[in-house]
Amino acid sequence: MAFTPRVFSGIQPSGDLHLGNYLGAIRRFVPLQDTHDCIYCVVDMHAITVWQDPDDLRRATREVAAAFIAAGVDPKRSIIFNQSQIVQHAELAWVFNCIARMGWMSRMTQFKDKAGKNSENVSLGLFAYPSLMAADILLYKATHVPVGDDQKQHLELTRDIAAKFNNDYAASIAKEGFEPDFFPITEPLIAGPATRIMSLRDGTKKMSKSDPSDQSRISLLDDADTIAKKIKRATTDPEPLPETVEGLKGRAEADNLVGIYAALSDKTKADVIAEYGGKGWGTFKPALAELAVAVLAPIASEMRRLIDDTTAIDAVLRDGAERGSVIAEATMKDVRRIVGFIR
Ligand code: AQP
């Protein structure tokens, strides 16, 4: 069956948005609006899989919506909403909880990383997170999902859930008159030089909202001075930049900063090395700071303006939820028939 080319992606309102969220996801949302129906979601139900103060959650939800718009997502052309407004996400997630296998979920590395040694004491929601993510995507029969590299395994699970649903319910899908591939096998869009931005303090750790060190990340709302200081203090080895891209191998911090420069300037790492190969950090870090400020400052100022007008942001989220729920309910109506729920 030919599915409408449709993009879905979500960001958790679980802390301060950072450069990794921007380069790995949000920046890439913008051009997709020219080729796809786009649905961009603030996944507040995902956020509460770990404790969120309610006031912080509301603030962060508006901040993520503001970041989408400030980065160039058009709320008229695309659908922007927060997940909890469309109850069908939870409904489909339950069906998928009954499709996904414990073994599949137990292999999710993000759960293992987040739960750490504390796995008996984390929420059941954190364990079931990938099943809700599959519901987010498949509720809209999204064909493509732009995400950072850390979400690759969850996307594979989404594909497994779609395939198992189509297979387990094949007879009912046929009986109800639907095409056999009821849910699409969604493609991840993971590309470019910035699929995994690393911490500025430790090149082996992902830049993350939940890292306790503020120095580990550049937040989208950091001012120019703070951005420059964080880049200046970023951990690096003492060697100058290599003369070739291959020379970045085994130099995690150098590779990360070159990747950030490449992504911010829409170049490849090879272009950046052609310009800065052989130069020292005293030359490269100020150039990177200047570039980061040039790209991020206009986004931060637009975000601040939008966040201040909570009525307008909430209206965007409500409008998106109204439009999104039409698609969501159409899918759920069919799913209820396929599964055998009486209404
Ligand atoms: N470091 C990163 N580099 C590239 N992309 C990244 N993403 C996250 N970190 C990086 C991408 O941003 C999108 C939104 O992520 P999320 O909010 O759903 O959760 P996450 O992946 O768990 O991100 P964080 O920032 O690390 O949050 P916490 O600390 O709360 O877990 C996704 O597309 C993700 O790939």
Short mmCIF file of C-alpha atoms and ligand atoms in Angstrom, two decimals:
data_model
loop_
_atom_site.label_atom_id
_atom_site.label_comp_id
_atom_site.label_asym_id
_atom_site.label_seq_id
_atom_site.Cartn_x
_atom_site.Cartn_y
_atom_site.Cartn_z
CA MET A 1 0.00 0.00 0.00
CA ALA A 2 1.24 3.53 -0.77
CA PHE A 3 1.31 5.54 2.44
CA THR A 4 1.22 9.36 2.40
CA PRO A 5 4.85 10.53 2.90
CA ARG A 6 4.51 11.66 6.48
CA VAL A 7 7.08 12.64 9.09
CA PHE A 8 6.63 12.30 12.85
CA SER A 9 9.18 13.24 15.48
CA GLY A 10 9.02 14.10 19.16
CA ILE A 11 11.12 15.84 21.77
CA GLN A 12 10.75 15.34 25.53
CA PRO A 13 10.14 18.41 27.69
CA SER A 14 12.48 16.95 30.29
CA GLY A 15 14.96 19.80 30.76
CA ASP A 16 16.83 22.47 28.85
CA LEU A 17 16.98 21.82 25.12
CA HIS A 18 20.55 21.56 23.90
CA LEU A 19 22.66 21.64 20.77
CA GLY A 20 22.32 17.85 20.33
CA ASN A 21 18.51 18.10 20.24
CA TYR A 22 18.83 20.97 17.75
CA LEU A 23 21.38 19.45 15.35
CA GLY A 24 20.24 15.83 15.69
CA ALA A 25 16.53 16.58 15.35
CA ILE A 26 14.91 20.05 15.36
CA ARG A 27 17.07 21.65 12.65
CA ARG A 28 16.32 18.72 10.37
CA PHE A 29 12.54 19.09 10.87
CA VAL A 30 12.46 22.32 8.85
CA PRO A 31 13.31 21.25 5.25
CA LEU A 32 11.12 18.13 5.56
CA GLN A 33 8.11 20.45 5.53
CA ASP A 34 8.70 20.94 1.77
CA THR A 35 8.38 17.24 0.95
CA HIS A 36 6.21 15.63 3.65
CA ASP A 37 3.20 16.13 5.89
CA CYS A 38 4.97 16.88 9.15
CA ILE A 39 3.85 16.23 12.72
CA TYR A 40 6.13 17.47 15.51
CA CYS A 41 5.21 16.53 19.03
CA VAL A 42 6.25 17.64 22.51
CA VAL A 43 6.21 14.23 24.18
CA ASP A 44 5.18 15.18 27.71
CA MET A 45 3.93 11.65 28.50
CA HIS A 46 7.42 10.35 27.75
CA ALA A 47 8.93 13.02 29.99
CA ILE A 48 7.06 11.78 33.09
CA THR A 49 8.66 8.33 32.81
CA VAL A 50 11.17 10.03 35.14
CA TRP A 51 9.97 12.50 37.80
CA GLN A 52 9.08 15.99 36.50
CA ASP A 53 7.95 18.85 38.68
CA PRO A 54 4.53 19.87 37.21
CA ASP A 55 5.44 23.56 36.84
CA ASP A 56 8.75 22.66 35.20
CA LEU A 57 6.93 20.29 32.85
CA ARG A 58 4.53 23.04 31.73
CA ARG A 59 7.43 25.48 31.23
CA ALA A 60 9.52 22.94 29.32
CA THR A 61 6.55 21.91 27.15
CA ARG A 62 6.08 25.50 25.99
CA GLU A 63 9.85 25.85 25.55
CA VAL A 64 10.04 22.85 23.19
CA ALA A 65 7.08 24.15 21.15
CA ALA A 66 8.78 27.57 21.00
CA ALA A 67 12.02 25.94 19.84
CA PHE A 68 10.22 24.18 16.98
CA ILE A 69 8.73 27.45 15.77
CA ALA A 70 11.88 29.54 16.36
CA ALA A 71 13.92 27.01 14.37
CA GLY A 72 11.56 27.35 11.39
CA VAL A 73 8.72 24.85 11.83
CA ASP A 74 5.57 26.55 10.56
CA PRO A 75 2.62 25.69 12.85
CA LYS A 76 0.16 26.29 10.01
CA ARG A 77 1.88 23.95 7.55
CA SER A 78 2.94 21.35 10.12
CA ILE A 79 1.13 20.01 13.17
CA ILE A 80 2.69 20.97 16.51
CA PHE A 81 1.08 19.66 19.71
CA ASN A 82 1.85 18.07 23.06
CA GLN A 83 1.28 14.33 23.25
CA SER A 84 -1.03 14.24 26.29
CA GLN A 85 -3.69 16.25 24.44
CA ILE A 86 -4.34 13.35 22.07
CA VAL A 87 -5.48 10.46 24.26
CA GLN A 88 -5.19 7.94 21.43
CA HIS A 89 -1.39 7.85 22.02
CA ALA A 90 -2.01 6.12 25.35
CA GLU A 91 -4.72 3.89 23.88
CA LEU A 92 -2.55 2.61 21.02
CA ALA A 93 0.44 2.26 23.37
CA TRP A 94 -1.59 -0.19 25.45
CA VAL A 95 -2.36 -2.31 22.39
CA PHE A 96 1.36 -2.24 21.53
CA ASN A 97 2.26 -3.23 25.11
CA CYS A 98 0.37 -6.41 24.32
CA ILE A 99 2.20 -6.85 20.98
CA ALA A 100 5.78 -6.13 22.11
CA ARG A 101 7.62 -8.93 23.92
CA MET A 102 9.39 -8.56 27.27
CA GLY A 103 12.58 -9.83 25.65
CA TRP A 104 12.49 -7.08 23.00
CA MET A 105 12.05 -4.38 25.62
CA SER A 106 14.73 -5.83 27.89
CA ARG A 107 17.30 -5.36 25.14
CA MET A 108 16.77 -1.59 24.86
CA THR A 109 20.10 0.04 25.68
CA GLN A 110 18.53 3.41 26.56
CA PHE A 111 16.50 1.74 29.33
CA LYS A 112 19.63 0.01 30.61
CA ASP A 113 21.57 3.32 30.53
CA LYS A 114 18.83 5.30 32.24
CA ALA A 115 17.94 2.65 34.80
CA GLY A 116 21.58 1.82 35.53
CA LYS A 117 21.96 -0.32 38.64
CA ASN A 118 18.57 0.90 39.82
CA SER A 119 16.36 -1.09 37.43
CA GLU A 120 14.08 -2.47 40.18
CA ASN A 121 13.24 1.04 41.27
CA VAL A 122 12.54 2.92 38.02
CA SER A 123 9.02 3.43 36.70
CA LEU A 124 7.18 0.83 34.64
CA GLY A 125 6.64 3.70 32.16
CA LEU A 126 10.39 3.98 31.55
CA PHE A 127 10.50 0.29 30.61
CA ALA A 128 7.47 0.65 28.30
CA TYR A 129 8.77 3.93 26.77
CA PRO A 130 9.61 2.41 23.33
CA SER A 131 6.09 1.00 23.02
CA LEU A 132 4.59 4.48 23.55
CA MET A 133 7.09 5.82 21.01
CA ALA A 134 5.90 3.22 18.48
CA ALA A 135 2.33 4.37 19.14
CA ASP A 136 3.30 8.04 18.61
CA ILE A 137 4.70 7.22 15.18
CA LEU A 138 2.21 4.60 13.97
CA LEU A 139 -0.90 6.48 15.12
CA TYR A 140 -0.14 8.81 12.19
CA LYS A 141 1.18 5.99 9.95
CA ALA A 142 4.35 8.05 9.67
CA THR A 143 6.69 6.84 6.94
CA HIS A 144 9.79 8.71 8.15
CA VAL A 145 11.19 9.75 11.52
CA PRO A 146 14.10 12.23 11.76
CA VAL A 147 16.00 11.44 14.98
CA GLY A 148 19.48 11.35 16.45
CA ASP A 149 21.49 8.13 16.40
CA ASP A 150 20.54 7.33 20.04
CA GLN A 151 16.98 6.58 18.90
CA LYS A 152 17.95 4.06 16.22
CA GLN A 153 17.19 1.01 18.37
CA HIS A 154 13.76 2.39 19.35
CA LEU A 155 12.95 2.91 15.67
CA GLU A 156 13.88 -0.69 14.94
CA LEU A 157 11.50 -1.76 17.70
CA THR A 158 8.76 0.39 16.15
CA ARG A 159 9.28 -1.49 12.88
CA ASP A 160 9.13 -4.83 14.72
CA ILE A 161 5.89 -3.83 16.46
CA ALA A 162 4.30 -2.71 13.16
CA ALA A 163 5.29 -5.95 11.46
CA LYS A 164 4.05 -8.13 14.35
CA PHE A 165 0.72 -6.27 14.52
CA ASN A 166 0.24 -6.66 10.74
CA ASN A 167 1.11 -10.35 11.05
CA ASP A 168 -0.77 -11.29 14.27
CA TYR A 169 -3.94 -9.59 13.08
CA ALA A 170 -3.56 -10.47 9.36
CA ALA A 171 -6.87 -12.40 9.26
CA SER A 172 -8.81 -9.66 11.03
CA ILE A 173 -7.15 -6.93 8.92
CA ALA A 174 -8.35 -8.78 5.79
CA LYS A 175 -11.82 -9.47 7.24
CA GLU A 176 -12.32 -5.78 8.08
CA GLY A 177 -11.32 -4.88 4.50
CA PHE A 178 -7.96 -3.20 5.13
CA GLU A 179 -4.71 -3.59 3.17
CA PRO A 180 -2.42 -6.30 4.67
CA ASP A 181 0.30 -3.76 5.56
CA PHE A 182 -2.00 -1.86 7.90
CA PHE A 183 0.89 -0.10 9.63
CA PRO A 184 3.88 1.11 7.58
CA ILE A 185 7.42 -0.10 8.29
CA THR A 186 8.75 3.35 9.18
CA GLU A 187 12.17 4.52 7.98
CA PRO A 188 14.46 6.37 10.38
CA LEU A 189 16.15 9.49 8.96
CA ILE A 190 19.53 9.54 10.71
CA ALA A 191 22.06 11.44 8.61
CA GLY A 192 24.67 14.17 8.50
CA PRO A 193 27.71 14.99 10.63
CA ALA A 194 25.74 15.51 13.87
CA THR A 195 23.73 12.37 14.52
CA ARG A 196 25.30 12.01 17.99
CA ILE A 197 26.66 15.16 19.61
CA MET A 198 28.82 14.30 22.58
CA SER A 199 29.22 16.02 25.96
CA LEU A 200 31.64 18.96 25.99
CA ARG A 201 33.22 17.51 29.13
CA ASP A 202 33.53 13.87 28.06
CA GLY A 203 33.74 12.82 24.41
CA THR A 204 32.50 9.32 25.24
CA LYS A 205 29.14 10.50 26.68
CA LYS A 206 26.17 11.81 24.69
CA MET A 207 25.21 15.47 25.20
CA SER A 208 22.04 15.16 27.24
CA LYS A 209 19.41 17.24 29.07
CA SER A 210 19.75 15.05 32.12
CA ASP A 211 23.55 15.37 32.49
CA PRO A 212 24.04 17.00 35.90
CA SER A 213 26.84 19.21 34.52
CA ASP A 214 25.55 22.34 32.77
CA GLN A 215 29.04 22.69 31.27
CA SER A 216 28.50 19.44 29.34
CA ARG A 217 25.97 20.99 26.97
CA ILE A 218 25.18 24.16 25.06
CA SER A 219 21.58 25.00 25.88
CA LEU A 220 19.48 26.66 23.21
CA LEU A 221 18.73 29.53 25.60
CA ASP A 222 22.39 30.13 26.59
CA ASP A 223 23.57 33.70 25.87
CA ALA A 224 26.54 34.43 23.59
CA ASP A 225 28.97 34.81 26.47
CA THR A 226 27.99 31.48 28.04
CA ILE A 227 28.25 29.66 24.69
CA ALA A 228 31.75 31.07 24.09
CA LYS A 229 32.88 30.13 27.62
CA LYS A 230 31.53 26.57 27.36
CA ILE A 231 33.30 26.02 24.02
CA LYS A 232 36.53 27.54 25.36
CA ARG A 233 36.43 25.16 28.35
CA ALA A 234 35.42 22.11 26.29
CA THR A 235 37.70 19.15 26.96
CA THR A 236 40.18 18.51 24.12
CA ASP A 237 43.50 16.73 23.67
CA PRO A 238 46.61 18.91 23.28
CA GLU A 239 47.23 18.05 19.57
CA PRO A 240 46.28 20.46 16.76
CA LEU A 241 43.47 19.45 14.42
CA PRO A 242 44.49 16.63 12.07
CA GLU A 243 45.23 17.21 8.37
CA THR A 244 42.72 14.53 7.29
CA VAL A 245 39.28 13.32 8.48
CA GLU A 246 40.82 9.90 9.19
CA GLY A 247 43.04 11.64 11.73
CA LEU A 248 39.93 12.30 13.88
CA LYS A 249 39.65 8.57 14.64
CA GLY A 250 40.43 7.86 18.27
CA ARG A 251 40.12 11.58 19.13
CA ALA A 252 36.52 11.69 20.40
CA GLU A 253 36.53 15.31 21.59
CA ALA A 254 38.17 16.68 18.42
CA ASP A 255 35.79 14.64 16.27
CA ASN A 256 32.83 16.01 18.21
CA LEU A 257 33.81 19.67 17.85
CA VAL A 258 34.56 19.27 14.14
CA GLY A 259 31.19 17.54 13.70
CA ILE A 260 29.42 20.40 15.48
CA TYR A 261 31.17 22.96 13.27
CA ALA A 262 30.26 20.96 10.15
CA ALA A 263 26.59 20.64 11.12
CA LEU A 264 26.22 24.29 12.12
CA SER A 265 27.71 25.44 8.81
CA ASP A 266 25.99 22.81 6.62
CA LYS A 267 29.39 21.46 5.58
CA THR A 268 31.06 18.07 5.83
CA LYS A 269 33.79 17.22 8.33
CA ALA A 270 36.18 17.03 5.34
CA ASP A 271 35.34 20.68 4.46
CA VAL A 272 36.07 21.73 8.05
CA ILE A 273 39.37 19.82 8.13
CA ALA A 274 40.33 21.36 4.75
CA GLU A 275 39.94 24.78 6.41
CA TYR A 276 41.29 24.11 9.91
CA GLY A 277 43.55 21.02 9.56
CA GLY A 278 46.86 21.60 11.35
CA LYS A 279 45.52 24.61 13.30
CA GLY A 280 45.43 24.65 17.09
CA TRP A 281 42.47 24.92 19.48
CA GLY A 282 43.30 28.60 20.05
CA THR A 283 42.21 29.23 16.47
CA PHE A 284 39.44 26.65 16.12
CA LYS A 285 37.51 27.15 19.36
CA PRO A 286 36.89 30.92 18.87
CA ALA A 287 35.79 30.24 15.28
CA LEU A 288 33.40 27.55 16.50
CA ALA A 289 32.07 29.83 19.25
CA GLU A 290 31.45 32.63 16.75
CA LEU A 291 29.60 30.25 14.41
CA ALA A 292 27.52 28.74 17.23
CA VAL A 293 26.47 32.18 18.45
CA ALA A 294 25.62 33.32 14.90
CA VAL A 295 23.32 30.30 14.41
CA LEU A 296 21.83 30.02 17.91
CA ALA A 297 21.38 33.65 19.00
CA PRO A 298 18.47 34.43 16.60
CA ILE A 299 16.75 31.16 17.62
CA ALA A 300 17.18 31.95 21.32
CA SER A 301 15.80 35.46 20.97
CA GLU A 302 12.76 34.20 19.02
CA MET A 303 12.25 31.43 21.60
CA ARG A 304 12.28 33.97 24.44
CA ARG A 305 9.72 36.12 22.63
CA LEU A 306 7.44 33.12 22.04
CA ILE A 307 7.77 31.69 25.56
CA ASP A 308 6.70 35.02 27.05
CA ASP A 309 3.34 34.74 25.24
CA THR A 310 2.01 31.56 26.85
CA THR A 311 -1.52 32.20 25.52
CA ALA A 312 -0.26 32.16 21.93
CA ILE A 313 1.91 29.04 22.45
CA ASP A 314 -0.97 27.19 24.12
CA ALA A 315 -3.22 28.15 21.19
CA VAL A 316 -0.69 26.64 18.73
CA LEU A 317 -0.61 23.41 20.79
CA ARG A 318 -4.42 23.26 20.96
CA ASP A 319 -4.80 23.89 17.23
CA GLY A 320 -2.21 21.19 16.48
CA ALA A 321 -3.98 18.76 18.81
CA GLU A 322 -7.32 19.38 17.08
CA ARG A 323 -5.83 18.69 13.66
CA GLY A 324 -3.73 15.74 14.87
CA SER A 325 -6.60 14.06 16.68
CA VAL A 326 -8.56 13.72 13.43
CA ILE A 327 -5.78 11.47 12.03
CA ALA A 328 -5.24 9.74 15.38
CA GLU A 329 -8.92 8.86 15.85
CA ALA A 330 -9.23 7.57 12.27
CA THR A 331 -6.36 5.12 12.92
CA MET A 332 -7.66 4.11 16.37
CA LYS A 333 -11.16 3.48 15.01
CA ASP A 334 -9.68 0.94 12.59
CA VAL A 335 -7.38 -0.56 15.25
CA ARG A 336 -10.35 -1.11 17.60
CA ARG A 337 -12.20 -3.01 14.85
CA ILE A 338 -9.11 -5.07 13.98
CA VAL A 339 -8.41 -5.99 17.62
CA GLY A 340 -12.06 -6.82 18.35
CA PHE A 341 -13.04 -4.05 20.75
CA ILE A 342 -16.79 -3.29 20.70
CA ARG A 343 -17.81 0.38 20.57
N1 AQP B 1 23.48 14.28 21.84
C1 AQP B 1 22.63 14.20 20.83
N2 AQP B 1 23.06 14.28 19.55
C2 AQP B 1 22.20 14.21 18.50
N3 AQP B 1 20.84 14.08 18.68
C3 AQP B 1 20.38 14.00 19.94
N4 AQP B 1 19.15 13.87 20.45
C4 AQP B 1 19.20 13.85 21.80
N5 AQP B 1 20.46 13.97 22.21
C5 AQP B 1 21.24 14.06 21.07
C6 AQP B 1 17.96 13.77 19.64
O1 AQP B 1 17.04 14.75 20.09
C7 AQP B 1 15.73 14.25 19.94
C8 AQP B 1 14.95 14.43 21.20
O2 AQP B 1 15.45 13.63 22.22
P1 AQP B 1 14.49 13.34 23.45
O3 AQP B 1 14.11 14.59 24.09
O4 AQP B 1 13.35 12.51 23.03
O5 AQP B 1 15.31 12.43 24.41
P2 AQP B 1 16.76 11.92 24.46
O6 AQP B 1 17.18 11.32 23.16
O7 AQP B 1 16.85 11.01 25.64
O8 AQP B 1 17.53 13.31 24.66
P3 AQP B 1 18.26 13.90 25.88
O9 AQP B 1 18.52 15.30 25.54
O10 AQP B 1 19.44 13.06 26.22
O11 AQP B 1 17.22 13.88 27.06
P4 AQP B 1 17.23 13.13 28.45
O12 AQP B 1 18.53 13.53 29.12
O13 AQP B 1 16.02 13.66 29.14
O14 AQP B 1 17.18 11.68 28.16
C9 AQP B 1 15.83 12.79 19.49
O15 AQP B 1 15.66 12.75 18.08
C10 AQP B 1 17.23 12.44 19.85
O16 AQP B 1 17.77 11.44 19.01
#
